Amino acid sequence: MDIELIGRVWIYFAEAALVTVQISVLAILLGLCLGFVAALGSLSVNAALRWPSRAYVSVFRGTPALIQLFLLYFGGPQVGIHLDPMEAGIIGLGINIGAYMCESIRGAIISVDKGQTEAGRCMGLGHFQVMNKIILPQAARMMVRPLGVNSIALIKGSAIVSTISVLELSYTAHRYISSTYKPFEMFFLASIFYIVIVTIFSYGVGKIDRRVSLEN
Amino acid sequence: MLNAAPPATGRFDMSDPIVKIRGLKKNFGALQVLKGIDMDIEPGHIVALIGASGSGKSTLLRTVNQLEDVTDGEIWFDGDLVNKKLPHRAREKHLNLLRQNIGMVFQHFNLFPHLTAMENVTLAPIMLGRMNKAKAIEHAQQLLDKVGLDDRAEYYPSQLSGGQKQRVAIARSLAMKPKLMLFDEVTSALDPELVGEVNRVMKQLAKEHMTMVIVTHDLRFAEDVSDHVVFMADGYVVEAGPPEQLFRNPQKPKTKSFLHQVFDE
Ligand SMILES: Nc1ncnc2c1ncn2[C@@H]1O[C@H](COP(=O)(O)OP(=O)(O)OP(=O)(O)O)[C@@H](O)[C@H]1O
Ligand SMILES: [Mg+2]
């Protein structure tokens, strides 16, 4: 292993890691918003809200993220959507992870005992009030872990945006390989950065999870 | 709440029933659970609803506040048709108003675990604009006091015993100042030594002329607390009457055999 080479290029990988973090964080935030709206929609009594939410989840979980990304980035201009690689990466990844996050949020909401809703409704609280004050605060505790799993999957999955030439970790590794012919060192270095990111992120999720479940 | 003592039989002939049920039927899919129930509940009365498991007691109770919708028949509460046909939005509004006047206590408490006892009690009055926060807290303090838990206001449900939880649940449903209280086997999930403290609270409410429907398997308590007993079997009201009659001198063979079974256990 060419330690000296690693010593020379690691700083560029660190910069690329920041790009990976940036894409991931923004995609996670987008995914959370979409997932939350879709989860509420999929639990609505109104079929006009339920149907689009279900369709969103099936379509985006049922097709490869890579194809979704290509459709958006390469196919987008054909229908008037012009995005730079970074934008396409964030939006593509965000929409994709949102479908998974929808299922995590929905699962947490329906895991709250039905008696909680009944107790709220039978005091005269409306559907929205019960959701807001009774169900969501309890569901929130149960969604931290699954959403953490979704987010970590996204961080690692963000490597696919290298295919639309976003200068993140994976693409950086590829570029250095073509100039150094040292694939082992370059992919090894990229892996180290992924592990660092995922480890820090997992630690944060664990902390939040302990915090919310220890609240009482 | 020092009203005049009720007549011994608890009859208030001059007043209209607060609950009127007529020809009530309820199906769950193909299963007929209520097959035609007629019932009147007079204001201030304590009605005990008894019957074997599966006879439809909970279902009947839950149709009164429309946690279950009905298949056929009418339920009137305080002069208002509970199950009137309305468009979705109007129905939600109607139900929310109706339910503010009907308290319900469940077998498994259904306290909100993320809120303290105090917050459990004040949630609905504050959210529904019934009282401002200070007033709601003051009222909740009185209610917790009444159920003997004034020193537990800041506890979370997980820090309370079963009997304490159920007493908080009773205080919570009293917070909206309901005209009717529904109790569905509220002591069935409790350790035997905790039953008494909850029963005492219900008795206290009875003394204050709260109108109550109490579903219970505890026939001794039913006899003790109620002034009207309704015996249900297979989705019908088989027999109803004052406790001394229904328990001491039942008329229908089904009632007799049910009482024999229970008291022989
Ligand atoms: N949501 C539901 N869906 C389908 N069947 C139901 C539902 N709720 C109740 N039932 C059925 O209706 C019948 C009456 O149930 P209900 O809970 O009213 O009886 P109960 O008299 O309260 O019995 P218990 O003493 O065991 O509480 C039972 O056969 C029950 O299985
Ligand atoms: Mg029952």
Short mmCIF file of C-alpha atoms and ligand atoms in Angstrom, two decimals:
data_model
loop_
_atom_site.label_atom_id
_atom_site.label_comp_id
_atom_site.label_asym_id
_atom_site.label_seq_id
_atom_site.Cartn_x
_atom_site.Cartn_y
_atom_site.Cartn_z
CA MET A 1 0.00 0.00 0.00
CA ASP A 2 1.28 3.40 -1.01
CA ILE A 3 1.11 5.27 2.27
CA GLU A 4 2.98 8.19 0.88
CA LEU A 5 0.40 8.64 -1.88
CA ILE A 6 -2.43 8.49 0.68
CA GLY A 7 -0.62 11.12 2.71
CA ARG A 8 -0.55 13.38 -0.34
CA VAL A 9 -4.18 13.05 -1.46
CA TRP A 10 -6.19 12.51 1.72
CA ILE A 11 -6.90 16.21 2.06
CA TYR A 12 -8.74 16.19 -1.29
CA PHE A 13 -10.77 13.23 -0.09
CA ALA A 14 -11.63 15.14 3.06
CA GLU A 15 -12.98 17.95 0.92
CA ALA A 16 -14.97 15.46 -1.13
CA ALA A 17 -16.29 13.95 2.11
CA LEU A 18 -17.73 17.34 2.97
CA VAL A 19 -19.57 17.30 -0.34
CA THR A 20 -20.94 13.85 0.50
CA VAL A 21 -22.06 15.16 3.87
CA GLN A 22 -23.66 18.19 2.31
CA ILE A 23 -25.58 16.17 -0.30
CA SER A 24 -26.62 13.63 2.30
CA VAL A 25 -27.83 16.12 4.86
CA LEU A 26 -29.87 18.08 2.33
CA ALA A 27 -31.30 14.89 0.81
CA ILE A 28 -32.17 13.60 4.29
CA LEU A 29 -33.99 16.84 5.11
CA LEU A 30 -35.89 16.70 1.82
CA GLY A 31 -36.66 13.02 2.45
CA LEU A 32 -37.95 13.76 5.94
CA CYS A 33 -40.33 16.42 4.64
CA LEU A 34 -41.60 14.26 1.80
CA GLY A 35 -41.79 11.19 4.03
CA PHE A 36 -43.72 13.04 6.70
CA VAL A 37 -46.26 14.47 4.28
CA ALA A 38 -46.63 11.14 2.49
CA ALA A 39 -47.02 9.27 5.80
CA LEU A 40 -49.82 11.55 6.93
CA GLY A 41 -51.38 11.30 3.48
CA SER A 42 -51.22 7.53 3.46
CA LEU A 43 -53.04 7.44 6.81
CA SER A 44 -55.73 9.90 5.79
CA VAL A 45 -59.36 8.89 5.57
CA ASN A 46 -59.43 10.88 2.35
CA ALA A 47 -58.69 8.65 -0.65
CA ALA A 48 -57.54 11.63 -2.68
CA LEU A 49 -54.63 12.03 -0.23
CA ARG A 50 -54.05 8.36 0.44
CA TRP A 51 -53.76 7.31 -3.16
CA PRO A 52 -50.92 9.63 -4.27
CA SER A 53 -48.96 8.79 -1.11
CA ARG A 54 -49.18 5.09 -1.73
CA ALA A 55 -48.28 5.54 -5.37
CA TYR A 56 -45.22 7.62 -4.42
CA VAL A 57 -43.97 4.94 -2.07
CA SER A 58 -44.50 2.07 -4.49
CA VAL A 59 -42.91 3.83 -7.43
CA PHE A 60 -39.82 5.09 -5.63
CA ARG A 61 -39.22 1.93 -3.65
CA GLY A 62 -39.99 -0.22 -6.64
CA THR A 63 -37.44 1.21 -9.07
CA PRO A 64 -33.63 1.51 -8.82
CA ALA A 65 -32.40 4.78 -7.34
CA LEU A 66 -29.87 4.96 -10.15
CA ILE A 67 -32.62 4.95 -12.79
CA GLN A 68 -34.54 7.63 -10.86
CA LEU A 69 -31.43 9.76 -10.77
CA PHE A 70 -30.75 9.32 -14.51
CA LEU A 71 -34.36 10.04 -15.30
CA LEU A 72 -34.12 13.30 -13.40
CA TYR A 73 -30.69 14.42 -14.59
CA PHE A 74 -30.53 13.12 -18.15
CA GLY A 75 -34.25 12.93 -18.86
CA GLY A 76 -35.19 16.12 -17.04
CA PRO A 77 -34.03 18.60 -19.70
CA GLN A 78 -36.32 16.89 -22.23
CA VAL A 79 -39.30 17.99 -20.15
CA GLY A 80 -37.86 21.35 -19.16
CA ILE A 81 -36.20 20.40 -15.87
CA HIS A 82 -32.64 21.69 -15.94
CA LEU A 83 -30.61 20.84 -12.85
CA ASP A 84 -26.93 20.92 -12.18
CA PRO A 85 -25.41 17.65 -10.93
CA MET A 86 -25.46 18.72 -7.29
CA GLU A 87 -29.12 19.75 -7.42
CA ALA A 88 -30.12 16.62 -9.28
CA GLY A 89 -28.20 14.53 -6.76
CA ILE A 90 -29.86 16.10 -3.74
CA ILE A 91 -33.35 16.05 -5.21
CA GLY A 92 -33.00 12.56 -6.68
CA LEU A 93 -31.64 11.05 -3.47
CA GLY A 94 -34.14 13.01 -1.34
CA ILE A 95 -37.19 11.88 -3.28
CA ASN A 96 -35.93 8.32 -3.19
CA ILE A 97 -35.20 8.17 0.55
CA GLY A 98 -38.47 9.99 1.26
CA ALA A 99 -40.37 6.91 0.11
CA TYR A 100 -38.51 4.76 2.63
CA MET A 101 -38.83 7.38 5.35
CA CYS A 102 -42.56 7.53 4.69
CA GLU A 103 -42.77 3.88 5.65
CA SER A 104 -40.69 4.42 8.81
CA ILE A 105 -42.84 7.34 9.92
CA ARG A 106 -46.06 5.59 9.03
CA GLY A 107 -44.93 2.49 10.92
CA ALA A 108 -44.16 4.54 14.03
CA ILE A 109 -47.52 6.31 13.86
CA ILE A 110 -49.55 3.13 13.51
CA SER A 111 -47.58 1.48 16.29
CA VAL A 112 -49.11 3.92 18.79
CA ASP A 113 -51.89 2.11 20.60
CA LYS A 114 -55.37 2.66 19.18
CA GLY A 115 -56.57 3.40 22.69
CA GLN A 116 -54.60 6.66 22.61
CA THR A 117 -56.62 7.93 19.67
CA GLU A 118 -59.83 6.76 21.28
CA ALA A 119 -59.01 8.47 24.55
CA GLY A 120 -58.31 11.71 22.71
CA ARG A 121 -61.29 11.58 20.39
CA CYS A 122 -63.73 10.67 23.15
CA MET A 123 -62.84 13.89 25.00
CA GLY A 124 -63.91 15.84 21.94
CA LEU A 125 -60.49 16.51 20.41
CA GLY A 126 -60.44 16.59 16.62
CA HIS A 127 -58.46 14.32 14.36
CA PHE A 128 -55.70 16.88 13.85
CA GLN A 129 -55.44 17.76 17.54
CA VAL A 130 -55.12 14.09 18.48
CA MET A 131 -52.46 13.55 15.84
CA ASN A 132 -50.53 16.63 16.86
CA LYS A 133 -50.64 16.41 20.65
CA ILE A 134 -51.06 12.72 21.34
CA ILE A 135 -49.96 10.48 18.50
CA LEU A 136 -46.99 12.27 16.94
CA PRO A 137 -45.13 12.97 20.22
CA GLN A 138 -45.28 9.26 20.98
CA ALA A 139 -44.55 8.17 17.42
CA ALA A 140 -41.57 10.52 17.24
CA ARG A 141 -39.72 8.37 19.76
CA MET A 142 -40.30 5.28 17.74
CA MET A 143 -39.24 6.74 14.42
CA VAL A 144 -35.74 7.90 15.40
CA ARG A 145 -34.12 4.52 14.93
CA PRO A 146 -35.73 3.51 11.61
CA LEU A 147 -35.16 7.00 10.21
CA GLY A 148 -31.54 6.70 11.32
CA VAL A 149 -31.27 3.44 9.39
CA ASN A 150 -32.79 5.12 6.30
CA SER A 151 -30.37 8.02 6.61
CA ILE A 152 -27.30 5.82 6.89
CA ALA A 153 -28.47 3.88 3.86
CA LEU A 154 -28.73 7.21 2.06
CA ILE A 155 -25.24 8.34 3.05
CA LYS A 156 -23.74 5.18 1.59
CA GLY A 157 -26.14 5.23 -1.35
CA SER A 158 -25.09 8.79 -2.17
CA ALA A 159 -22.15 7.19 -3.98
CA ILE A 160 -24.44 6.83 -7.00
CA VAL A 161 -24.32 10.56 -7.65
CA SER A 162 -20.75 9.97 -8.80
CA THR A 163 -22.38 8.71 -11.99
CA ILE A 164 -23.65 12.20 -12.76
CA SER A 165 -20.20 13.60 -11.90
CA VAL A 166 -20.86 15.25 -8.57
CA LEU A 167 -17.45 15.67 -6.98
CA GLU A 168 -18.16 13.69 -3.85
CA LEU A 169 -16.16 10.86 -2.27
CA SER A 170 -16.77 8.12 -4.82
CA TYR A 171 -16.24 10.31 -7.86
CA THR A 172 -13.08 11.71 -6.31
CA ALA A 173 -11.78 8.20 -5.80
CA HIS A 174 -12.48 7.40 -9.43
CA ARG A 175 -10.69 10.50 -10.62
CA TYR A 176 -7.57 9.81 -8.59
CA ILE A 177 -7.50 6.25 -9.84
CA SER A 178 -7.30 7.39 -13.44
CA SER A 179 -4.29 9.55 -12.64
CA THR A 180 -2.51 7.28 -10.10
CA TYR A 181 -3.54 3.75 -11.19
CA LYS A 182 -3.84 2.86 -7.51
CA PRO A 183 -7.46 1.68 -7.10
CA PHE A 184 -6.78 -0.11 -3.82
CA GLU A 185 -5.41 2.94 -2.04
CA MET A 186 -8.06 5.27 -3.43
CA PHE A 187 -11.06 3.08 -2.62
CA PHE A 188 -9.54 2.29 0.76
CA LEU A 189 -9.25 5.97 1.51
CA ALA A 190 -12.84 6.63 0.37
CA SER A 191 -14.04 3.80 2.61
CA ILE A 192 -12.31 5.32 5.61
CA PHE A 193 -14.14 8.58 5.06
CA TYR A 194 -17.49 6.82 4.62
CA ILE A 195 -16.91 4.97 7.88
CA VAL A 196 -16.05 8.18 9.68
CA ILE A 197 -19.20 9.91 8.40
CA VAL A 198 -21.46 6.97 9.17
CA THR A 199 -19.95 6.47 12.62
CA ILE A 200 -20.42 10.09 13.60
CA PHE A 201 -23.94 10.05 12.22
CA SER A 202 -24.85 6.82 14.04
CA TYR A 203 -23.52 8.26 17.25
CA GLY A 204 -25.78 11.29 16.81
CA VAL A 205 -28.81 9.15 16.07
CA GLY A 206 -28.10 6.98 19.11
CA LYS A 207 -27.86 10.06 21.27
CA ILE A 208 -31.16 11.45 20.02
CA ASP A 209 -32.78 8.06 20.46
CA ARG A 210 -31.63 7.76 24.06
CA ARG A 211 -32.66 11.31 24.75
CA VAL A 212 -36.24 10.90 23.49
CA SER A 213 -36.80 7.53 25.08
CA LEU A 214 -35.42 8.65 28.44
CA GLU A 215 -37.61 11.71 28.51
CA ASN A 216 -39.77 10.11 31.15
CA MET B 1 -71.28 19.82 44.56
CA LEU B 2 -73.61 19.52 47.50
CA ASN B 3 -76.89 18.71 45.79
CA ALA B 4 -79.95 17.52 47.67
CA ALA B 5 -79.95 13.83 48.46
CA PRO B 6 -81.60 11.81 45.72
CA PRO B 7 -84.74 9.82 46.38
CA ALA B 8 -83.86 6.33 47.61
CA THR B 9 -84.74 4.74 44.28
CA GLY B 10 -83.03 7.49 42.36
CA ARG B 11 -86.10 8.13 40.17
CA PHE B 12 -86.46 11.60 38.73
CA ASP B 13 -89.82 11.30 37.05
CA MET B 14 -90.06 14.95 36.21
CA SER B 15 -87.02 14.95 33.97
CA ASP B 16 -86.50 13.54 30.50
CA PRO B 17 -83.99 10.76 30.06
CA ILE B 18 -80.54 12.15 29.25
CA VAL B 19 -79.88 9.12 27.04
CA LYS B 20 -82.54 7.44 24.93
CA ILE B 21 -81.67 4.43 22.85
CA ARG B 22 -84.20 3.07 20.38
CA GLY B 23 -83.97 -0.06 18.25
CA LEU B 24 -80.17 0.06 18.28
CA LYS B 25 -78.46 -2.48 16.06
CA LYS B 26 -74.77 -2.91 15.41
CA ASN B 27 -73.08 -5.33 13.07
CA PHE B 28 -69.38 -5.97 12.65
CA GLY B 29 -69.39 -7.32 9.11
CA ALA B 30 -71.64 -10.34 9.19
CA LEU B 31 -71.56 -10.52 12.99
CA GLN B 32 -74.64 -9.07 14.68
CA VAL B 33 -73.50 -7.73 18.02
CA LEU B 34 -76.42 -5.54 19.07
CA LYS B 35 -79.77 -6.80 17.85
CA GLY B 36 -82.24 -4.14 18.90
CA ILE B 37 -81.56 -2.30 22.15
CA ASP B 38 -84.00 0.10 23.81
CA MET B 39 -82.82 1.92 26.89
CA ASP B 40 -83.42 5.11 28.82
CA ILE B 41 -80.98 6.68 31.24
CA GLU B 42 -82.35 9.26 33.63
CA PRO B 43 -80.17 12.17 34.72
CA GLY B 44 -78.37 11.37 37.95
CA HIS B 45 -78.84 7.66 37.57
CA ILE B 46 -76.16 5.04 37.94
CA VAL B 47 -76.76 2.28 35.43
CA ALA B 48 -74.82 -0.94 35.77
CA LEU B 49 -74.48 -2.89 32.56
CA ILE B 50 -73.82 -6.57 33.17
CA GLY B 51 -73.67 -9.70 31.06
CA ALA B 52 -71.40 -12.46 29.86
CA SER B 53 -68.27 -11.75 27.86
CA GLY B 54 -69.15 -11.02 24.25
CA SER B 55 -72.73 -10.02 24.99
CA GLY B 56 -72.14 -6.56 23.53
CA LYS B 57 -71.72 -4.38 26.64
CA SER B 58 -68.64 -2.53 25.43
CA THR B 59 -70.08 -2.14 21.97
CA LEU B 60 -73.24 -0.60 23.39
CA LEU B 61 -71.23 1.81 25.53
CA ARG B 62 -69.03 2.78 22.61
CA THR B 63 -71.97 3.53 20.33
CA VAL B 64 -73.19 6.14 22.82
CA ASN B 65 -70.17 8.38 22.15
CA GLN B 66 -69.82 7.03 18.63
CA LEU B 67 -66.47 5.36 19.02
CA GLU B 68 -68.51 2.80 17.09
CA ASP B 69 -71.03 3.93 14.51
CA VAL B 70 -74.39 2.19 14.49
CA THR B 71 -75.99 -0.02 11.89
CA ASP B 72 -79.57 0.90 12.71
CA GLY B 73 -81.64 2.66 15.34
CA GLU B 74 -81.33 5.91 17.23
CA ILE B 75 -79.33 7.22 20.14
CA TRP B 76 -80.42 10.49 21.74
CA PHE B 77 -78.22 12.40 24.15
CA ASP B 78 -79.50 15.46 25.93
CA GLY B 79 -82.19 16.01 23.32
CA ASP B 80 -79.81 15.63 20.38
CA LEU B 81 -79.74 12.75 17.92
CA VAL B 82 -76.25 11.35 18.31
CA ASN B 83 -76.09 9.31 15.13
CA LYS B 84 -77.60 11.78 12.72
CA LYS B 85 -76.61 11.52 9.11
CA LEU B 86 -74.26 14.38 8.29
CA PRO B 87 -71.54 15.09 5.75
CA HIS B 88 -68.08 14.19 7.03
CA ARG B 89 -67.00 17.61 8.27
CA ALA B 90 -70.30 18.44 9.92
CA ARG B 91 -70.34 15.03 11.55
CA GLU B 92 -66.86 15.49 12.99
CA LYS B 93 -67.91 18.81 14.45
CA HIS B 94 -71.11 17.37 15.86
CA LEU B 95 -69.23 14.45 17.42
CA ASN B 96 -66.54 16.66 18.94
CA LEU B 97 -69.17 18.78 20.63
CA LEU B 98 -71.14 15.75 21.76
CA ARG B 99 -68.09 14.00 23.15
CA GLN B 100 -67.10 17.00 25.25
CA ASN B 101 -70.17 16.21 27.31
CA ILE B 102 -69.56 12.50 27.64
CA GLY B 103 -66.61 11.22 29.64
CA MET B 104 -65.26 7.74 29.09
CA VAL B 105 -62.94 5.62 31.18
CA PHE B 106 -61.31 2.53 29.70
CA GLN B 107 -60.22 -0.81 31.05
CA HIS B 108 -56.60 -0.12 30.10
CA PHE B 109 -56.57 3.53 31.25
CA ASN B 110 -55.28 4.89 27.93
CA LEU B 111 -53.43 7.66 29.71
CA PHE B 112 -51.07 9.67 27.53
CA PRO B 113 -47.65 8.32 28.52
CA HIS B 114 -45.72 11.36 27.34
CA LEU B 115 -47.68 13.72 29.58
CA THR B 116 -47.77 14.10 33.36
CA ALA B 117 -50.92 13.41 35.34
CA MET B 118 -51.58 17.15 35.38
CA GLU B 119 -51.03 17.48 31.62
CA ASN B 120 -53.26 14.48 30.98
CA VAL B 121 -56.06 16.20 32.84
CA THR B 122 -55.59 19.68 31.38
CA LEU B 123 -54.95 18.73 27.75
CA ALA B 124 -58.54 18.68 26.50
CA PRO B 125 -59.91 21.69 28.41
CA ILE B 126 -57.01 23.83 27.21
CA MET B 127 -56.97 22.60 23.62
CA LEU B 128 -60.70 22.92 23.29
CA GLY B 129 -60.67 26.41 24.74
CA ARG B 130 -62.89 25.40 27.62
CA MET B 131 -60.65 27.17 30.14
CA ASN B 132 -57.49 29.20 30.06
CA LYS B 133 -54.36 27.47 31.25
CA ALA B 134 -54.38 28.80 34.79
CA LYS B 135 -58.03 27.93 35.29
CA ALA B 136 -57.53 24.48 33.78
CA ILE B 137 -54.63 23.77 36.12
CA GLU B 138 -56.61 24.92 39.11
CA HIS B 139 -59.56 22.76 38.09
CA ALA B 140 -57.26 19.79 37.41
CA GLN B 141 -55.72 20.20 40.83
CA GLN B 142 -59.19 19.98 42.38
CA LEU B 143 -59.97 16.88 40.35
CA LEU B 144 -56.69 15.18 41.26
CA ASP B 145 -57.45 16.09 44.83
CA LYS B 146 -60.88 14.52 44.52
CA VAL B 147 -59.42 11.23 43.28
CA GLY B 148 -56.80 11.35 46.02
CA LEU B 149 -53.80 12.13 43.81
CA ASP B 150 -53.08 15.77 44.51
CA ASP B 151 -49.49 14.82 45.33
CA ARG B 152 -48.99 12.98 42.02
CA ALA B 153 -49.71 15.84 39.59
CA GLU B 154 -46.19 15.92 38.18
CA TYR B 155 -45.81 12.15 37.84
CA TYR B 156 -45.83 10.43 34.50
CA PRO B 157 -48.20 7.47 34.00
CA SER B 158 -45.26 5.05 34.05
CA GLN B 159 -44.53 6.21 37.61
CA LEU B 160 -48.02 5.40 38.87
CA SER B 161 -49.68 2.18 40.01
CA GLY B 162 -52.62 0.77 38.08
CA GLY B 163 -55.13 2.12 40.55
CA GLN B 164 -53.52 5.54 40.46
CA LYS B 165 -53.49 5.52 36.67
CA GLN B 166 -57.17 4.74 36.57
CA ARG B 167 -57.93 7.50 39.03
CA VAL B 168 -55.99 9.96 36.86
CA ALA B 169 -58.01 8.70 33.89
CA ILE B 170 -61.22 9.41 35.78
CA ALA B 171 -59.99 12.90 36.67
CA ARG B 172 -59.06 13.43 33.03
CA SER B 173 -62.52 12.57 31.78
CA LEU B 174 -64.10 14.77 34.45
CA ALA B 175 -62.03 17.73 33.31
CA MET B 176 -64.47 18.59 30.55
CA LYS B 177 -67.31 18.66 33.10
CA PRO B 178 -69.28 15.96 31.29
CA LYS B 179 -72.98 15.32 31.80
CA LEU B 180 -72.52 11.58 31.41
CA MET B 181 -69.71 9.22 32.33
CA LEU B 182 -69.13 5.86 30.70
CA PHE B 183 -67.01 3.28 32.51
CA ASP B 184 -65.95 0.14 30.65
CA GLU B 185 -64.67 -2.47 33.12
CA VAL B 186 -62.39 0.07 34.68
CA THR B 187 -61.18 -2.25 37.42
CA SER B 188 -60.75 -5.42 35.36
CA ALA B 189 -57.08 -4.81 34.62
CA LEU B 190 -56.21 -3.97 38.23
CA ASP B 191 -54.67 -6.10 40.94
CA PRO B 192 -57.44 -7.00 43.39
CA GLU B 193 -56.00 -4.83 46.16
CA LEU B 194 -56.24 -1.75 43.90
CA VAL B 195 -59.88 -2.19 42.92
CA GLY B 196 -61.23 -0.57 46.06
CA GLU B 197 -59.60 2.83 45.55
CA VAL B 198 -61.10 3.13 42.06
CA ASN B 199 -64.52 1.92 43.16
CA ARG B 200 -64.48 4.50 45.94
CA VAL B 201 -64.00 7.28 43.40
CA MET B 202 -66.95 6.03 41.36
CA LYS B 203 -69.08 5.87 44.48
CA GLN B 204 -68.13 9.40 45.31
CA LEU B 205 -69.26 10.50 41.84
CA ALA B 206 -72.50 8.61 42.32
CA LYS B 207 -73.10 10.55 45.51
CA GLU B 208 -72.66 13.75 43.57
CA HIS B 209 -75.36 12.64 41.10
CA MET B 210 -73.11 12.19 38.13
CA THR B 211 -75.01 10.21 35.52
CA MET B 212 -73.00 7.07 34.93
CA VAL B 213 -73.09 3.88 32.92
CA ILE B 214 -70.84 1.29 34.45
CA VAL B 215 -69.97 -1.90 32.60
CA THR B 216 -68.67 -4.34 35.15
CA HIS B 217 -68.14 -7.98 35.99
CA ASP B 218 -68.10 -7.06 39.66
CA LEU B 219 -71.73 -7.77 40.53
CA ARG B 220 -71.32 -6.88 44.16
CA PHE B 221 -70.10 -3.45 43.20
CA ALA B 222 -72.92 -3.16 40.64
CA GLU B 223 -75.49 -3.93 43.30
CA ASP B 224 -73.85 -1.58 45.72
CA VAL B 225 -73.49 1.46 43.49
CA SER B 226 -76.23 1.36 40.87
CA ASP B 227 -79.86 2.31 40.94
CA HIS B 228 -80.64 0.56 37.70
CA VAL B 229 -79.18 -2.69 36.39
CA VAL B 230 -79.31 -3.81 32.77
CA PHE B 231 -78.56 -7.43 32.00
CA MET B 232 -77.48 -8.12 28.41
CA ALA B 233 -77.11 -11.41 26.59
CA ASP B 234 -76.41 -12.07 22.91
CA GLY B 235 -76.99 -8.51 21.83
CA TYR B 236 -80.28 -8.03 23.63
CA VAL B 237 -81.32 -6.45 26.90
CA VAL B 238 -82.78 -9.47 28.64
CA GLU B 239 -83.87 -7.84 31.85
CA ALA B 240 -83.53 -4.48 33.54
CA GLY B 241 -84.58 -3.10 36.89
CA PRO B 242 -83.47 -1.83 40.26
CA PRO B 243 -80.59 -3.85 41.71
CA GLU B 244 -82.55 -5.32 44.59
CA GLN B 245 -85.02 -6.75 42.10
CA LEU B 246 -82.63 -7.86 39.42
CA PHE B 247 -80.15 -9.49 41.76
CA ARG B 248 -82.56 -10.81 44.43
CA ASN B 249 -85.57 -11.64 42.35
CA PRO B 250 -84.70 -12.02 38.67
CA GLN B 251 -87.62 -12.85 36.40
CA LYS B 252 -86.03 -14.24 33.26
CA PRO B 253 -84.44 -17.71 33.12
CA LYS B 254 -81.37 -16.29 31.34
CA THR B 255 -80.81 -13.77 34.12
CA LYS B 256 -81.19 -16.46 36.74
CA SER B 257 -78.70 -18.77 35.10
CA PHE B 258 -76.19 -15.93 34.56
CA LEU B 259 -76.39 -14.89 38.21
CA HIS B 260 -76.11 -18.49 39.36
CA GLN B 261 -73.03 -18.99 37.25
CA VAL B 262 -71.34 -15.84 38.46
CA PHE B 263 -72.17 -16.18 42.12
CA ASP B 264 -71.23 -19.87 42.19
CA GLU B 265 -67.72 -19.12 40.98
N1 LIG C 1 -64.15 -3.95 16.26
C1 LIG C 1 -64.74 -5.17 16.22
N2 LIG C 1 -64.72 -5.91 15.10
C2 LIG C 1 -65.30 -7.12 15.04
N3 LIG C 1 -65.96 -7.70 16.07
C3 LIG C 1 -66.02 -7.03 17.22
C4 LIG C 1 -65.41 -5.73 17.37
N4 LIG C 1 -65.64 -5.29 18.62
C5 LIG C 1 -66.34 -6.27 19.23
N5 LIG C 1 -66.58 -7.31 18.40
C6 LIG C 1 -67.33 -8.51 18.71
O1 LIG C 1 -68.58 -8.13 19.20
C7 LIG C 1 -69.01 -8.99 20.24
C8 LIG C 1 -69.35 -8.17 21.46
O2 LIG C 1 -68.17 -7.55 21.93
P1 LIG C 1 -68.14 -6.59 23.18
O3 LIG C 1 -66.75 -6.17 23.35
O4 LIG C 1 -69.18 -5.56 23.02
O5 LIG C 1 -68.57 -7.58 24.34
P2 LIG C 1 -68.54 -7.34 25.89
O6 LIG C 1 -69.89 -7.68 26.40
O7 LIG C 1 -67.99 -6.01 26.19
O8 LIG C 1 -67.52 -8.46 26.35
P3 LIG C 1 -66.41 -8.42 27.52
O9 LIG C 1 -67.14 -8.65 28.79
O10 LIG C 1 -65.50 -9.54 27.17
O11 LIG C 1 -65.74 -7.08 27.46
C9 LIG C 1 -67.90 -9.99 20.46
O12 LIG C 1 -68.23 -11.17 19.77
C10 LIG C 1 -66.70 -9.33 19.83
O13 LIG C 1 -65.82 -10.28 19.33
MG MG C 2 -66.19 -5.29 27.04
#
